[in-house]
Short mmCIF file of C-alpha atoms in Angstrom, two decimals:
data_model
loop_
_atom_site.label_atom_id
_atom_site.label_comp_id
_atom_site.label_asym_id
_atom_site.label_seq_id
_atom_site.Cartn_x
_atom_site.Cartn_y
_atom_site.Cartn_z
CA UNK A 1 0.00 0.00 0.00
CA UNK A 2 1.61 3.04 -1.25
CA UNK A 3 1.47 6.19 1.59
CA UNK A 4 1.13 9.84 0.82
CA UNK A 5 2.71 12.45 3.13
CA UNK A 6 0.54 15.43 3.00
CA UNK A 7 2.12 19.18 4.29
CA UNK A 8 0.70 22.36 4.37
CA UNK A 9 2.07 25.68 3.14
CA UNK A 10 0.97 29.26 3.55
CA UNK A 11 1.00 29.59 7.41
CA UNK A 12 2.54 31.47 10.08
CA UNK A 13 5.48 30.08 12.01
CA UNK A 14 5.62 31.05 15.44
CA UNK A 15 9.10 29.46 15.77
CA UNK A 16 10.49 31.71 12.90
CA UNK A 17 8.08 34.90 13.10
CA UNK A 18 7.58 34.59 9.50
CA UNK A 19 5.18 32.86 6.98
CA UNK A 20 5.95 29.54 5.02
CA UNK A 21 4.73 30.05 1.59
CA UNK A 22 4.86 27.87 -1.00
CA UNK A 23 8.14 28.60 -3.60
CA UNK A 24 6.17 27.81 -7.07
CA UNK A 25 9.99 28.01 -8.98
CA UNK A 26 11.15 24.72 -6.50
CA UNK A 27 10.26 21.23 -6.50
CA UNK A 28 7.28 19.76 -4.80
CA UNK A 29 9.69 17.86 -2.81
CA UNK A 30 12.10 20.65 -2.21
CA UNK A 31 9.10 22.89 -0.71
CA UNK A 32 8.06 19.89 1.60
CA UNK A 33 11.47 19.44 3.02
CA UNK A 34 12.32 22.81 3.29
CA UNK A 35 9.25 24.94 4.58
CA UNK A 36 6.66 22.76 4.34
CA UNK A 37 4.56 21.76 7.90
CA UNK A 38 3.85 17.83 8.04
CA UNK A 39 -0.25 17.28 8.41
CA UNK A 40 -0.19 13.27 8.24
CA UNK A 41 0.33 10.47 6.19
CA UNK A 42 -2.34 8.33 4.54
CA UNK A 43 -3.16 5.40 2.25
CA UNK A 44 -2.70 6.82 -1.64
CA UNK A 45 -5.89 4.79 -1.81
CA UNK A 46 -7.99 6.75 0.55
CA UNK A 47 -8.52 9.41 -1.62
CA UNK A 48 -9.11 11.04 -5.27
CA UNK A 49 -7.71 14.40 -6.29
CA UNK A 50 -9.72 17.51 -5.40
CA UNK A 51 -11.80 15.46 -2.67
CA UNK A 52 -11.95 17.30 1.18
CA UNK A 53 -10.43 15.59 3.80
CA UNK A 54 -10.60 15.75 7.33
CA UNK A 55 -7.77 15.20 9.32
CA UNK A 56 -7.45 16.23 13.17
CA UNK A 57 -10.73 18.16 12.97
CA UNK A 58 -9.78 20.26 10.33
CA UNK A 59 -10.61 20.23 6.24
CA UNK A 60 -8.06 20.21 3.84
CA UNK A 61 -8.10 19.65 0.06
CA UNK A 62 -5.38 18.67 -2.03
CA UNK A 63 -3.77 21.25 -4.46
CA UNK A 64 -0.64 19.18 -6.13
CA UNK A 65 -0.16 15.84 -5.38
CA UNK A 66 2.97 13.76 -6.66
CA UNK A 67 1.80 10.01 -6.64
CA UNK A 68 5.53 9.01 -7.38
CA UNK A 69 7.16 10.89 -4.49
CA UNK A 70 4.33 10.07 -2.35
CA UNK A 71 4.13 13.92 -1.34
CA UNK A 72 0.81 16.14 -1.43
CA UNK A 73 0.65 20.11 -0.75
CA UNK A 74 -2.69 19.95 0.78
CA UNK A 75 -4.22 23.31 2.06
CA UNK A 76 -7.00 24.26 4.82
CA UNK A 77 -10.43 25.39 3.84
CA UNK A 78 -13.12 26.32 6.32
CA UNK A 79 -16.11 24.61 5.21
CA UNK A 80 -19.77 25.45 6.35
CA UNK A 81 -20.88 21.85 6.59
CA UNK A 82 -24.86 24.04 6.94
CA UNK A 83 -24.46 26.02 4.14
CA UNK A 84 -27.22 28.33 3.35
CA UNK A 85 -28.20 30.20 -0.26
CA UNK A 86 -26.10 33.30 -0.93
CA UNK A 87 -28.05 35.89 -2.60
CA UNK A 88 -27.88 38.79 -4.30
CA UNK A 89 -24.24 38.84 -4.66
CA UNK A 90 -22.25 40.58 -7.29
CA UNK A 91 -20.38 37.18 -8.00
CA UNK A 92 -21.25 33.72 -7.94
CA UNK A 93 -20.23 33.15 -3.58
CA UNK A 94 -19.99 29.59 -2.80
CA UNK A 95 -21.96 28.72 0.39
CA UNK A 96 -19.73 26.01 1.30
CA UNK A 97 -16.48 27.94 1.66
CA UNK A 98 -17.20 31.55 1.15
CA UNK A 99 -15.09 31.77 -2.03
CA UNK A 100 -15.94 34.67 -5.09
CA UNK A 101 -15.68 32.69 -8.11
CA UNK A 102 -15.24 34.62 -10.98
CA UNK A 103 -18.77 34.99 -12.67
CA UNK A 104 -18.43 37.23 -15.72
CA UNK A 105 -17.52 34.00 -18.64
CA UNK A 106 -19.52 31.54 -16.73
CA UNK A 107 -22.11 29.86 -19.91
CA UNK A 108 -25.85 30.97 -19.27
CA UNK A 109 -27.39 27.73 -20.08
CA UNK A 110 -25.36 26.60 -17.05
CA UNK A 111 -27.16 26.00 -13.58
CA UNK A 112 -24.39 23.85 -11.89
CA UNK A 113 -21.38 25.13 -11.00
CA UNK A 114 -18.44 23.67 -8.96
CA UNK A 115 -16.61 25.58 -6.71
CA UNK A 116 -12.84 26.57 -7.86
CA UNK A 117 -11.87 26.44 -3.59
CA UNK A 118 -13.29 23.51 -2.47
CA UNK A 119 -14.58 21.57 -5.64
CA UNK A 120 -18.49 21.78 -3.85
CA UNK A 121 -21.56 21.82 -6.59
CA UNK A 122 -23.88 24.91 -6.37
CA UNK A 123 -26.75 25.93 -8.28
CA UNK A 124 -26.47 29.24 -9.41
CA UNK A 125 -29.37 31.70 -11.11
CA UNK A 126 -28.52 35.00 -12.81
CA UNK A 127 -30.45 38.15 -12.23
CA UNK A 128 -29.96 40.41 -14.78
CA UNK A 129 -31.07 44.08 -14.28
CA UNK A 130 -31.05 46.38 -17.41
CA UNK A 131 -30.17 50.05 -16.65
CA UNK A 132 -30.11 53.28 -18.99
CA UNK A 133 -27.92 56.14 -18.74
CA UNK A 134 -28.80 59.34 -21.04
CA UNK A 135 -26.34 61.86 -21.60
CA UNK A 136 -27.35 65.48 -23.28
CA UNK A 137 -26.60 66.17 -27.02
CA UNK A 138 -28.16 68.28 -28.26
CA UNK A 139 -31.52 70.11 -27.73
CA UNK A 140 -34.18 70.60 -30.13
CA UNK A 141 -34.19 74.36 -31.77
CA UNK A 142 -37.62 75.83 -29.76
CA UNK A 143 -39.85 78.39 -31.93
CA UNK A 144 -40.89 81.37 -29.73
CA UNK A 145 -44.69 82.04 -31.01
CA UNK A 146 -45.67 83.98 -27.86
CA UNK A 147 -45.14 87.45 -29.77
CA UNK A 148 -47.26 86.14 -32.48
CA UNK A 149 -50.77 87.61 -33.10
CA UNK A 150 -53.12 85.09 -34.63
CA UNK A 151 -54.87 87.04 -37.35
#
């Protein structure tokens, strides 16, 4: 049974006074051994890619995993496990994790939508609310007739 040895970057350590964050020009592997903060290590088998996973009471979801170095960079979400609708936002809010997805290219015909964050399905409806703006031209020439005698 291959193991995977999940760490977590992007934190604050106390030890240091500084933050670990993850070094996208090094190595998976480099990262983990250098700055990266051991969560646990599990069966490969245990889990897909993208899934949440709970370990020691908190929620984590993978974000690289390297299957051949048995190494994952696995980060914390804080998931509302009673999410409720968000409405009348000005971009599709996931109620499972908070997250502002980008909403501007997302297809119309389109009613499910999966989180980017935490990889949760939402339905999503969207309002649209047409506006007008007018802005001055020109005005129309106006005949003065009041000194005008009507014979």
């Amino acid at each position: 049974m291959k193991l995977i040895k999940l760490y977590e970057f992007d934190y604050y350590d106390y030890e240091k006074g500084e933050y670990q964050r993850y070094n996208y020009r090094k190595e998976l592997k480099e990262n983990c051994e250098s700055i990266g903060r051991f969560i646990a290590e599990v069966p490969e088998s245990a889990f897909d890619f993208g899934d949440l996973l709970r370990i020691h009471g908190s929620i984590y979801r993978v974000q690289r995993l390297s299957s051949k170095e048995g190494l994952a960079r696995v980060e914390e979400l804080e998931i509302n496990l009673y999410p409720e609708e968000t409405e009348y936002t000005d971009e599709v809010t996931c109620p499972y994790c908070g997250r502002t997805n980008e909403s501007f290219e997302l297809p119309d015909e389109d009613e499910r939508y999966e989180c980017l964050e935490c990889g949760s399905i939402m339905s999503i409806l969207r309002e649209v609310t047409v506006t007008y703006s007018a802005e001055p031209v020109e005005r129309n020439k106006i005949v003065n007739l009041e000194d005008t005698k009507n014979d």
